[in-house]
Tab-separated table of C-alpha atoms in Angstrom:
chain	number	residue	atom	x	y	z
A	1	MET	CA	-14.777	8.486	7.903
A	2	ARG	CA	-15.528	8.491	11.417
A	3	LEU	CA	-16.316	11.909	13.296
A	4	THR	CA	-12.810	12.155	15.357
A	5	ALA	CA	-10.874	11.476	12.021
A	6	LYS	CA	-12.952	14.423	10.368
A	7	PHE	CA	-12.402	16.566	13.144
A	8	SER	CA	-8.659	15.831	13.289
A	9	LEU	CA	-8.204	16.277	9.609
A	10	ILE	CA	-10.092	19.447	9.395
A	11	LEU	CA	-8.088	20.995	12.355
A	12	SER	CA	-4.853	19.652	11.106
A	13	LEU	CA	-5.443	21.462	7.704
A	14	LEU	CA	-6.543	24.683	9.402
A	15	SER	CA	-3.384	24.481	11.611
A	16	SER	CA	-1.464	23.726	8.446
A	17	VAL	CA	-2.713	26.598	6.501
A	18	VAL	CA	-2.385	29.189	9.171
A	19	LEU	CA	1.254	27.861	9.842
A	20	GLY	CA	2.133	27.793	6.183
A	21	SER	CA	0.715	31.025	5.619
A	22	SER	CA	2.573	32.670	8.661
A	23	LEU	CA	6.010	31.205	7.297
A	24	VAL	CA	5.410	32.605	3.779
A	25	VAL	CA	4.774	36.178	5.218
A	26	LEU	CA	7.704	35.575	7.450
A	27	TYR	CA	9.917	34.554	4.651
A	28	PHE	CA	9.189	37.758	2.578
A	29	ALA	CA	9.309	39.814	5.679
A	30	GLU	CA	12.560	38.553	6.455
A	31	ARG	CA	13.991	39.645	3.106
A	32	GLN	CA	12.803	43.080	3.497
A	33	HIS	CA	14.403	43.076	6.818
A	34	LEU	CA	17.668	41.723	5.636
A	35	LEU	CA	17.662	44.438	2.930
A	36	SER	CA	16.940	47.256	5.439
A	37	ALA	CA	19.664	45.821	7.636
A	38	LEU	CA	22.074	45.566	4.876
A	39	GLU	CA	21.336	49.287	3.749
A	40	LYS	CA	21.892	50.533	7.246
A	41	GLU	CA	25.345	48.601	7.506
A	42	GLN	CA	26.324	50.002	4.174
A	43	ILE	CA	25.653	53.323	5.395
A	44	THR	CA	27.345	52.986	8.656
A	45	ASN	CA	30.649	51.627	6.853
A	46	ILE	CA	30.856	54.587	4.320
A	47	GLN	CA	30.199	57.087	7.201
A	48	LYS	CA	33.165	55.253	9.089
A	49	LEU	CA	35.166	55.531	5.743
A	50	ALA	CA	34.454	59.329	5.252
A	51	ARG	CA	35.571	59.992	8.961
A	52	VAL	CA	38.944	58.173	8.139
A	53	CYS	CA	39.393	60.150	5.024
A	54	VAL	CA	38.731	63.479	6.813
A	55	ASP	CA	41.852	62.474	9.486
A	56	SER	CA	43.886	61.559	6.372
A	57	VAL	CA	42.939	64.717	4.388
A	58	LEU	CA	43.897	66.745	7.431
A	59	ASP	CA	47.164	65.060	8.107
A	60	ASP	CA	47.759	64.594	4.381
A	61	ASN	CA	48.303	60.841	5.137
A	62	GLU	CA	47.796	59.036	1.918
A	63	LEU	CA	49.263	55.708	3.447
A	64	ALA	CA	46.488	55.799	6.298
A	65	ARG	CA	43.736	56.081	3.937
A	66	LEU	CA	45.125	53.109	1.711
A	67	THR	CA	45.747	51.041	4.929
A	68	TYR	CA	42.148	51.568	5.990
A	69	LEU	CA	40.924	50.909	2.386
A	70	LYS	CA	42.797	47.645	2.484
A	71	THR	CA	41.391	46.631	5.594
A	72	PHE	CA	37.910	47.582	4.642
A	73	TRP	CA	38.261	45.804	1.218
A	74	THR	CA	39.591	42.546	2.401
A	75	SER	CA	37.176	42.272	5.251
A	76	ALA	CA	34.014	42.317	2.889
A	77	LYS	CA	32.700	39.249	1.037
A	78	PRO	CA	34.587	38.817	-2.192
A	79	GLY	CA	32.728	40.203	-5.188
A	80	LEU	CA	30.274	42.260	-3.261
A	81	MET	CA	31.966	45.602	-3.747
A	82	ARG	CA	32.995	46.698	-7.332
A	83	TYR	CA	35.073	49.782	-6.272
A	84	VAL	CA	35.602	52.061	-3.542
A	85	VAL	CA	36.602	55.606	-4.455
A	86	LEU	CA	37.582	59.156	-2.796
A	87	LEU	CA	37.231	62.245	-4.827
A	88	ASP	CA	38.482	65.677	-3.743
A	89	GLY	CA	36.455	68.783	-3.870
A	90	GLN	CA	37.418	69.328	-7.622
A	91	GLY	CA	36.270	65.607	-8.449
A	92	ARG	CA	39.588	64.343	-8.972
A	93	VAL	CA	40.331	60.688	-7.739
A	94	LEU	CA	42.397	60.733	-4.470
A	95	MET	CA	42.083	57.070	-3.671
A	96	HIS	CA	40.490	54.297	-5.563
A	97	SER	CA	40.277	50.392	-4.839
A	98	ASP	CA	42.316	49.811	-7.995
A	99	PHE	CA	45.237	51.308	-6.335
A	100	LEU	CA	45.383	48.210	-4.144
A	101	LYS	CA	46.094	46.058	-7.254
A	102	GLY	CA	48.898	48.415	-8.136
A	103	ASP	CA	46.689	50.252	-11.098
A	104	LEU	CA	47.223	53.957	-10.313
A	105	SER	CA	45.987	55.104	-13.739
A	106	LEU	CA	43.178	57.028	-12.298
A	107	GLN	CA	45.231	58.900	-9.575
A	108	ASN	CA	44.546	62.696	-9.589
A	109	LYS	CA	42.413	62.475	-12.590
A	110	PRO	CA	38.858	63.689	-13.009
A	111	THR	CA	36.150	61.226	-12.768
A	112	ALA	CA	34.348	60.555	-15.989
A	113	GLN	CA	31.527	58.341	-14.389
A	114	PRO	CA	27.979	60.060	-14.299
A	115	ALA	CA	27.193	58.338	-10.943
A	116	LEU	CA	30.343	59.795	-9.256
A	117	LEU	CA	29.769	62.987	-10.787
A	118	ARG	CA	26.133	63.362	-9.194
A	119	ALA	CA	27.657	62.027	-5.962
A	120	ALA	CA	30.038	64.938	-5.942
A	121	LYS	CA	27.188	67.475	-5.881
A	122	ALA	CA	24.753	65.321	-3.354
A	123	ALA	CA	24.199	67.176	-0.039
A	124	GLY	CA	24.265	63.993	2.051
A	125	VAL	CA	24.264	60.274	1.909
A	126	GLU	CA	22.836	59.158	-1.621
A	127	ARG	CA	22.171	55.838	-3.288
A	128	GLN	CA	22.174	55.318	-6.928
A	129	LEU	CA	21.273	52.201	-9.112
A	130	VAL	CA	23.148	52.369	-12.499
A	131	GLY	CA	23.446	49.744	-15.303
A	132	ALA	CA	21.293	47.421	-17.048
A	133	PRO	CA	18.990	44.947	-15.559
A	134	GLY	CA	21.168	41.836	-14.715
A	135	ASP	CA	24.189	44.078	-14.300
A	136	THR	CA	23.102	46.619	-11.791
A	137	THR	CA	25.536	48.625	-9.650
A	138	ASP	CA	24.240	50.263	-6.253
A	139	VAL	CA	26.490	53.168	-5.541
A	140	LEU	CA	26.169	54.676	-2.183
A	141	SER	CA	28.137	58.151	-1.520
A	142	THR	CA	28.453	60.553	1.319
A	143	PRO	CA	30.385	64.029	1.252
A	144	VAL	CA	33.532	64.356	3.213
A	145	LEU	CA	33.318	67.406	5.332
A	146	ILE	CA	35.606	69.375	7.476
A	147	GLU	CA	33.986	71.919	9.657
A	148	ALA	CA	31.015	72.021	7.426
A	149	ARG	CA	33.283	72.605	4.407
A	150	ARG	CA	33.134	69.722	1.630
A	151	VAL	CA	36.649	68.637	0.740
A	152	GLY	CA	35.706	65.501	-1.053
A	153	THR	CA	33.226	62.617	-1.639
A	154	VAL	CA	33.270	58.970	-0.754
A	155	ALA	CA	31.746	56.398	-2.777
A	156	ILE	CA	31.239	52.578	-2.665
A	157	ALA	CA	29.911	50.893	-5.535
A	158	TYR	CA	27.931	47.456	-4.734
A	159	ASP	CA	27.335	44.569	-7.161
A	160	ARG	CA	23.623	44.487	-7.009
A	161	GLN	CA	23.240	40.874	-8.031
A	162	ALA	CA	26.086	39.799	-5.647
A	163	LEU	CA	24.010	41.414	-2.820
A	164	ASP	CA	20.721	39.534	-3.967
A	165	ARG	CA	22.762	36.483	-4.153
A	166	SER	CA	24.052	36.943	-0.440
A	167	ILE	CA	20.467	37.696	0.701
A	168	ALA	CA	19.193	34.556	-1.105
A	169	GLU	CA	22.042	32.497	0.523
A	170	ILE	CA	20.900	33.684	4.097
A	171	GLN	CA	17.362	33.030	3.021
A	172	GLN	CA	18.013	29.514	1.846
A	173	GLU	CA	19.542	28.730	5.255
A	174	SER	CA	16.343	30.356	6.828
A	175	LEU	CA	14.202	28.121	4.366
A	176	LEU	CA	15.821	24.888	5.876
A	177	ARG	CA	15.035	26.145	9.505
A	178	TYR	CA	11.593	27.105	8.316
A	179	GLY	CA	11.113	23.749	6.822
A	180	GLN	CA	12.221	21.767	9.876
A	181	ALA	CA	9.850	24.399	11.918
A	182	THR	CA	6.942	23.450	9.533
A	183	VAL	CA	7.340	19.615	9.869
A	184	ALA	CA	7.578	20.034	13.776
A	185	GLY	CA	4.666	22.470	13.621
A	186	VAL	CA	2.491	20.203	11.449
A	187	ALA	CA	3.336	17.130	13.742
A	188	LEU	CA	2.475	18.991	16.945
A	189	SER	CA	-0.771	20.592	15.251
A	190	LEU	CA	-1.629	16.893	14.030
A	191	LEU	CA	-1.300	15.727	17.713
A	192	PHE	CA	-2.989	18.701	19.046
A	193	ALA	CA	-5.996	18.267	16.631
A	194	VAL	CA	-6.177	14.415	17.445
A	195	PHE	CA	-6.398	15.314	21.145
A	196	ILE	CA	-8.918	18.276	20.554
A	197	ALA	CA	-10.940	16.072	18.210
A	198	ARG	CA	-11.106	13.295	20.793
A	199	MET	CA	-12.070	15.706	23.473
A	200	LEU	CA	-14.977	17.373	21.331
A	201	THR	CA	-16.212	13.883	20.134
A	202	ARG	CA	-15.856	11.878	23.384
A	203	PRO	CA	-19.643	12.990	24.502
A	204	ILE	CA	-20.883	11.938	20.917
A	205	ARG	CA	-18.797	8.454	21.171
A	206	ASP	CA	-20.357	8.120	24.719
A	207	LEU	CA	-23.918	8.739	23.147
A	208	SER	CA	-23.053	6.060	20.229
A	209	ALA	CA	-21.918	3.634	22.609
A	210	GLY	CA	-24.827	4.141	25.094
A	211	ALA	CA	-27.337	3.936	22.047
A	212	GLU	CA	-25.811	0.657	20.938
A	213	LYS	CA	-26.014	-0.823	24.522
A	214	ILE	CA	-29.402	0.201	24.725
A	215	GLY	CA	-30.245	-1.413	21.275
A	216	ARG	CA	-28.563	-4.546	22.617
A	217	GLY	CA	-31.327	-4.624	25.419
A	218	LYS	CA	-29.126	-3.156	28.291
A	219	LEU	CA	-31.713	-0.348	29.317
A	220	ASP	CA	-29.932	0.131	32.545
A	221	THR	CA	-27.188	2.040	30.476
A	222	ARG	CA	-26.663	5.845	31.600
A	223	ILE	CA	-24.454	8.558	30.127
A	224	ALA	CA	-22.156	11.037	32.333
A	225	ALA	CA	-23.837	14.197	31.489
A	226	GLU	CA	-21.089	17.014	32.694
A	227	GLY	CA	-21.155	19.580	30.211
A	228	LYS	CA	-23.586	22.484	30.380
A	229	ASP	CA	-23.636	22.713	26.544
A	230	GLU	CA	-25.866	21.236	23.902
A	231	LEU	CA	-24.062	18.072	24.222
A	232	GLY	CA	-24.443	17.948	27.992
A	233	ASP	CA	-28.191	18.689	27.241
A	234	LEU	CA	-28.413	15.753	25.026
A	235	ALA	CA	-26.777	13.414	27.408
A	236	ARG	CA	-29.084	14.118	30.096
A	237	GLU	CA	-32.032	13.784	27.674
A	238	PHE	CA	-30.653	10.312	26.682
A	239	ASN	CA	-30.452	9.285	30.170
A	240	VAL	CA	-34.254	10.267	30.567
A	241	MET	CA	-35.202	8.249	27.426
A	242	ALA	CA	-33.216	5.384	28.608
A	243	LYS	CA	-34.842	5.349	32.050
A	244	ARG	CA	-38.158	5.541	30.382
A	245	LEU	CA	-37.391	2.755	27.965
A	246	ALA	CA	-36.315	0.735	31.194
A	247	GLU	CA	-39.690	1.503	32.919
A	248	LEU	CA	-41.573	0.694	29.696
A	249	ASP	CA	-39.603	-2.673	29.463
A	250	GLU	CA	-40.198	-3.496	33.109
A	251	LEU	CA	-43.897	-2.943	32.426
A	252	LYS	CA	-44.076	-4.864	29.565
A	253	GLU	CA	-42.072	-7.858	31.187
A	254	GLY	CA	-44.658	-7.699	33.955
A	255	PHE	CA	-47.242	-7.586	31.787
A	256	LEU	CA	-46.331	-10.540	29.685
A	257	SER	CA	-45.256	-12.628	32.618
A	258	LYS	CA	-48.668	-12.103	34.059
A	259	ILE	CA	-50.752	-12.524	31.040
A	260	THR	CA	-48.762	-15.654	30.103
A	261	HIS	CA	-49.357	-17.040	33.681
A	262	ASP	CA	-52.940	-16.311	33.443
A	263	LEU	CA	-53.359	-18.026	30.118
A	264	ARG	CA	-51.182	-21.003	30.739
A	265	ASN	CA	-53.243	-22.509	33.553
A	266	PRO	CA	-56.699	-22.500	31.560
A	267	LEU	CA	-54.828	-23.295	28.405
A	268	SER	CA	-53.404	-26.542	30.053
A	269	ALA	CA	-56.863	-27.482	31.263
A	270	ILE	CA	-58.445	-26.902	27.678
A	271	ILE	CA	-55.443	-29.228	26.162
A	272	GLY	CA	-56.021	-31.909	28.950
A	273	TYR	CA	-59.959	-32.063	28.392
A	274	VAL	CA	-59.231	-32.388	24.811
A	275	GLU	CA	-56.796	-35.082	24.865
A	276	LEU	CA	-59.199	-36.974	27.041
A	277	LEU	CA	-61.821	-36.593	24.395
A	278	THR	CA	-59.555	-37.715	21.759
A	279	MET	CA	-58.572	-40.830	23.939
A	280	GLY	CA	-62.441	-41.765	23.910
A	281	ILE	CA	-62.650	-41.677	27.728
A	282	GLN	CA	-65.803	-39.630	27.455
A	283	GLY	CA	-67.396	-41.786	24.865
A	284	PRO	CA	-66.786	-42.463	21.162
A	285	MET	CA	-66.426	-39.696	18.745
A	286	SER	CA	-67.169	-39.507	15.221
A	287	ALA	CA	-64.288	-39.049	12.533
A	288	GLU	CA	-65.544	-35.344	11.912
A	289	GLN	CA	-65.405	-34.534	15.699
A	290	MET	CA	-62.166	-36.413	15.973
A	291	ASN	CA	-60.839	-33.934	13.134
A	292	SER	CA	-62.282	-30.972	14.711
A	293	LEU	CA	-60.612	-31.835	18.229
A	294	ASN	CA	-57.093	-32.610	16.579
A	295	VAL	CA	-57.310	-28.868	14.968
A	296	VAL	CA	-58.052	-27.692	18.589
A	297	LEU	CA	-55.362	-29.788	19.970
A	298	ARG	CA	-52.656	-28.552	17.589
A	299	ASN	CA	-53.710	-24.930	18.072
A	300	GLY	CA	-53.641	-25.561	21.750
A	301	ASN	CA	-50.195	-26.830	21.673
A	302	TYR	CA	-49.031	-24.054	19.465
A	303	LEU	CA	-50.387	-21.651	22.070
A	304	ALA	CA	-48.663	-23.467	25.097
A	305	GLU	CA	-45.346	-23.433	23.330
A	306	LEU	CA	-45.615	-19.665	22.560
A	307	ILE	CA	-46.537	-19.047	26.247
A	308	ASN	CA	-43.707	-21.142	27.458
A	309	ASN	CA	-41.309	-19.623	25.253
A	310	ILE	CA	-42.283	-16.037	26.119
A	311	LEU	CA	-42.011	-17.204	29.666
A	312	ASP	CA	-38.557	-18.633	29.306
A	313	LEU	CA	-37.255	-15.592	27.397
A	314	THR	CA	-38.562	-13.335	30.058
A	315	LYS	CA	-36.687	-15.424	32.493
A	316	LEU	CA	-33.538	-15.477	30.482
A	317	GLU	CA	-33.488	-11.641	29.853
A	318	ALA	CA	-34.009	-11.109	33.488
A	319	GLY	CA	-31.155	-13.232	34.276
A	320	LYS	CA	-33.486	-15.501	36.431
A	321	MET	CA	-32.973	-18.867	34.584
A	322	GLU	CA	-30.649	-20.960	36.488
A	323	VAL	CA	-27.631	-22.130	34.459
A	324	VAL	CA	-25.581	-24.852	36.156
A	325	LYS	CA	-22.581	-25.748	34.235
A	326	ARG	CA	-20.659	-29.136	34.361
A	327	PRO	CA	-18.616	-31.309	31.986
A	328	VAL	CA	-21.173	-32.876	29.822
A	329	ALA	CA	-20.470	-35.539	27.120
A	330	LEU	CA	-21.263	-33.961	23.966
A	331	ARG	CA	-21.787	-36.860	22.168
A	332	GLN	CA	-24.540	-38.134	24.371
A	333	VAL	CA	-26.351	-35.058	24.233
A	334	ALA	CA	-26.179	-35.134	20.378
A	335	ASP	CA	-27.008	-38.903	20.214
A	336	SER	CA	-30.065	-37.909	22.431
A	337	VAL	CA	-31.166	-35.084	20.303
A	338	VAL	CA	-30.851	-37.216	17.032
A	339	GLU	CA	-32.848	-39.993	18.757
A	340	LEU	CA	-35.688	-37.422	19.636
A	341	MET	CA	-35.716	-35.992	16.359
A	342	ALA	CA	-35.521	-39.100	14.232
A	343	VAL	CA	-39.130	-39.362	13.811
A	344	LYS	CA	-39.602	-36.037	12.292
A	345	GLY	CA	-36.411	-36.520	10.093
A	346	GLY	CA	-38.083	-39.915	8.739
A	347	GLU	CA	-41.344	-37.932	8.340
A	348	PHE	CA	-39.566	-35.213	6.213
A	349	GLN	CA	-37.183	-37.761	4.560
A	350	VAL	CA	-34.140	-35.820	5.864
A	351	GLY	CA	-31.109	-37.594	7.114
A	352	LEU	CA	-29.801	-36.667	10.654
A	353	ASP	CA	-26.786	-37.735	12.277
A	354	GLN	CA	-23.871	-36.584	14.636
A	355	ALA	CA	-20.808	-36.266	12.689
A	356	SER	CA	-18.361	-38.709	14.553
A	357	ILE	CA	-18.070	-36.673	17.841
A	358	PRO	CA	-15.286	-38.151	19.883
A	359	ALA	CA	-17.009	-39.839	22.959
A	360	GLU	CA	-14.410	-38.334	25.207
A	361	VAL	CA	-15.262	-34.779	24.343
A	362	ARG	CA	-16.742	-32.808	27.445
A	363	VAL	CA	-17.963	-29.344	27.296
A	364	ALA	CA	-18.923	-26.953	30.072
A	365	SER	CA	-22.646	-26.464	30.040
A	366	ASP	CA	-25.960	-27.344	31.510
A	367	GLU	CA	-26.856	-30.220	30.009
A	368	GLN	CA	-30.731	-29.884	29.708
A	369	LEU	CA	-30.225	-26.338	28.156
A	370	LEU	CA	-27.663	-27.425	25.826
A	371	LYS	CA	-30.124	-30.112	24.667
A	372	ARG	CA	-32.741	-27.607	24.238
A	373	VAL	CA	-30.363	-25.432	22.236
A	374	LEU	CA	-29.436	-28.427	19.895
A	375	LEU	CA	-33.168	-29.418	19.406
A	376	ASN	CA	-34.125	-25.819	18.395
A	377	LEU	CA	-31.513	-25.637	15.818
A	378	VAL	CA	-31.863	-29.142	14.521
A	379	SER	CA	-35.763	-28.470	14.444
A	380	ASN	CA	-35.240	-25.429	12.586
A	381	SER	CA	-32.968	-27.311	10.034
A	382	LEU	CA	-35.356	-30.026	9.445
A	383	LYS	CA	-38.032	-27.468	8.689
A	384	PHE	CA	-36.167	-25.902	5.915
A	385	THR	CA	-34.303	-28.862	4.266
A	386	PRO	CA	-36.049	-30.646	1.344
A	387	ALA	CA	-36.433	-34.424	1.238
A	388	GLY	CA	-33.338	-36.180	0.295
A	389	GLY	CA	-31.221	-33.477	2.301
A	390	LYS	CA	-28.978	-33.928	5.531
A	391	VAL	CA	-28.439	-32.396	8.761
A	392	PHE	CA	-25.438	-32.797	10.756
A	393	ILE	CA	-24.338	-32.032	14.256
A	394	GLU	CA	-20.539	-31.493	14.328
A	395	TRP	CA	-17.965	-30.394	16.797
A	396	SER	CA	-14.302	-28.809	16.686
A	397	ARG	CA	-11.965	-27.286	19.087
A	398	LEU	CA	-11.118	-23.720	18.210
A	399	PRO	CA	-7.381	-22.137	18.628
A	400	THR	CA	-8.836	-20.211	21.422
A	401	GLY	CA	-9.825	-23.233	23.406
A	402	GLU	CA	-13.548	-23.037	22.751
A	403	ASP	CA	-15.653	-25.854	21.988
A	404	ARG	CA	-17.343	-25.008	18.775
A	405	VAL	CA	-20.543	-27.123	18.092
A	406	ALA	CA	-22.320	-26.771	14.674
A	407	VAL	CA	-25.500	-27.731	13.035
A	408	ARG	CA	-25.206	-27.836	9.473
A	409	ASP	CA	-27.886	-28.667	6.691
A	410	THR	CA	-28.314	-28.588	2.966
A	411	GLY	CA	-31.566	-26.713	3.072
A	412	VAL	CA	-32.828	-23.813	1.334
A	413	GLY	CA	-30.494	-21.369	2.866
A	414	ILE	CA	-31.208	-17.658	4.096
A	415	PRO	CA	-30.600	-14.505	1.975
A	416	LYS	CA	-27.245	-12.756	3.228
A	417	GLU	CA	-29.354	-9.325	3.639
A	418	LYS	CA	-31.816	-11.277	6.315
A	419	LEU	CA	-29.216	-12.866	8.340
A	420	HIS	CA	-29.004	-10.152	11.044
A	421	THR	CA	-32.822	-10.626	11.712
A	422	LEU	CA	-32.519	-14.266	12.720
A	423	PHE	CA	-31.977	-13.648	16.336
A	424	GLN	CA	-34.876	-10.751	16.667
A	425	LYS	CA	-38.026	-11.525	18.468
A	426	PHE	CA	-40.881	-12.797	16.427
A	427	SER	CA	-38.960	-12.732	13.246
A	428	GLN	CA	-39.718	-14.682	10.212
A	429	ILE	CA	-37.997	-14.992	6.897
A	430	THR	CA	-40.500	-14.547	4.164
A	431	GLU	CA	-38.224	-15.894	1.674
A	432	THR	CA	-38.051	-19.224	3.327
A	433	MET	CA	-41.171	-19.717	5.032
A	434	ASN	CA	-43.443	-22.556	3.943
A	435	LYS	CA	-40.872	-22.857	0.934
A	436	VAL	CA	-40.083	-26.566	1.744
A	437	ARG	CA	-43.200	-27.446	4.024
A	438	GLU	CA	-45.487	-25.602	6.587
A	439	SER	CA	-43.132	-23.900	9.036
A	440	LYS	CA	-45.347	-22.791	11.535
A	441	GLY	CA	-43.435	-21.440	14.529
A	442	THR	CA	-43.276	-18.736	17.485
A	443	GLY	CA	-40.442	-16.718	16.151
A	444	LEU	CA	-38.885	-16.887	19.623
A	445	GLY	CA	-36.867	-20.229	19.214
A	446	LEU	CA	-33.552	-18.664	18.082
A	447	VAL	CA	-33.820	-15.718	20.357
A	448	ILE	CA	-34.141	-18.178	23.376
A	449	THR	CA	-31.323	-20.343	22.013
A	450	LYS	CA	-29.191	-17.282	21.639
A	451	GLU	CA	-29.968	-16.078	25.367
A	452	ILE	CA	-28.852	-19.803	26.730
A	453	VAL	CA	-25.590	-19.836	24.845
A	454	GLU	CA	-24.801	-16.157	25.989
A	455	ALA	CA	-25.945	-17.128	29.460
A	456	HIS	CA	-23.246	-19.766	29.306
A	457	GLY	CA	-20.641	-17.195	28.327
A	458	GLY	CA	-20.687	-18.335	24.795
A	459	ARG	CA	-21.526	-16.829	21.408
A	460	ILE	CA	-23.556	-17.916	18.471
A	461	TRP	CA	-23.435	-16.854	14.711
A	462	VAL	CA	-24.798	-18.158	11.338
A	463	GLU	CA	-23.489	-18.812	7.910
A	464	SER	CA	-25.607	-19.509	5.122
A	465	GLU	CA	-25.704	-19.364	1.244
A	466	TYR	CA	-29.198	-19.083	-0.294
A	467	GLN	CA	-30.436	-21.893	-2.040
A	468	LYS	CA	-27.528	-24.085	-0.628
A	469	GLY	CA	-27.615	-24.622	3.028
A	470	THR	CA	-27.212	-23.049	6.528
A	471	THR	CA	-24.730	-23.648	9.482
A	472	PHE	CA	-25.553	-22.263	12.774
A	473	PHE	CA	-22.215	-22.283	15.060
A	474	LEU	CA	-22.143	-21.771	18.840
A	475	ALA	CA	-18.852	-21.465	20.861
A	476	LEU	CA	-18.869	-22.423	24.381
A	477	PRO	CA	-15.938	-21.296	26.777
A	478	PRO	CA	-13.344	-23.957	27.542
A	479	LEU	CA	-13.862	-26.585	30.234
A	480	VAL	CA	-11.973	-25.685	33.308
A	481	PRO	CA	-10.206	-28.679	34.813
A	482	GLU	CA	-11.497	-29.367	38.298
A	483	ALA	CA	-8.524	-29.318	41.095
A	484	PRO	CA	-7.337	-32.712	42.195
A	485	PRO	CA	-8.443	-33.364	45.672
A	486	ALA	CA	-5.850	-32.594	48.450
A	487	LYS	CA	-4.039	-35.667	49.702
A	488	VAL	CA	-4.302	-36.261	53.293
A	489	HIS	CA	-1.425	-37.912	55.114
A	490	ALA	CA	-1.511	-39.992	58.259
A	491	GLY	CA	-0.071	-38.266	61.297
């Protein structure tokens, strides 16, 4: 998992935990708030009822009491109240909610309910919970006073279970809103987390991209070091390192260029004189002397090839090798390569051919450099293909319009875990070295091949199965047709 994803996930989880915890606390706090608000409303209602009762007692107006009771009873949520009662000073029932149903059996009779008897003796507003669990009544009472003289008691009995259900319904609606708020909050926190994570990891991504570019040889890469924190310090140190690497690389390239130039001239003279000696121009040579000279000549040529490869690679990496792209007949180049390598193919008893490349195929390339690429690849394939094997040069047109040229062999193949090392300088695959025949090389041929292909704007890759064969592919950009010459009309 990438660092940005990890940061986003952690921040999202933290935000979700905080949001979820806040909503849980809010949910239970809301219940307490609803209970408190409901109790205050109940007290307000009973005090209003007590004031109406005071007026009706003074006026001896029973009708007024019953009218207010009816209004009060019908305005409440059905099932919320069990009864409403007004007792006189001696504890007799003056008004009862049963009266509204036509039941007057309790009128002017002393109450026998313990809760009402206790309420009749209470000095102020009192709340009592009576009954068994699951069937609890919340009895709220207050005295009816006229000039500080108690003339009665008002009591309202609430169904506690109905009250709890009412609160639960309100909370159920709140829970739906909280759920919607949670989903929106999580979505926003996720977006915020991704934004923060990307902002925090941007310097790290820049460092990673810069390190990757430097790893590909782009030593002029620099990173913006804006911050004054540890990441900013790291970016500045990275730039110092990149600058130093560029200086060392420039020093190395200069050294290689100078030393190879200085070696090539005397080496050319040595090879020239040895060739003259082998030709007998300086006089006859014995067989033993001739063998010794041939050893010197072979190793001199090997050193000359190594020096030339180093010089070419230095030019390519510095962008100093000129690439002149023109429409090139691929079949002619392939035939030329097959002809040049036919002697070596015959010596190794390996078949070599171009696989029916159409004569009309034209590719955008520098003809000499393309020939060098194919010679390098075919030479490699011949080295690692046993007698009786085959090497083919093939062509196809990719859906992107690129021309794909392939050099396919039936050789020993390359272990998959070693494929990534093929295009590295001085790379040698120990599992295949000298397995078919002596394969002495400089370890620079494929590096030069890759540089040439990339200088054309193309790409190169390899596919191989160990013990079964290898195919090198190179894809060149499509040929851009030349604009037709403008017609000139006689005036």
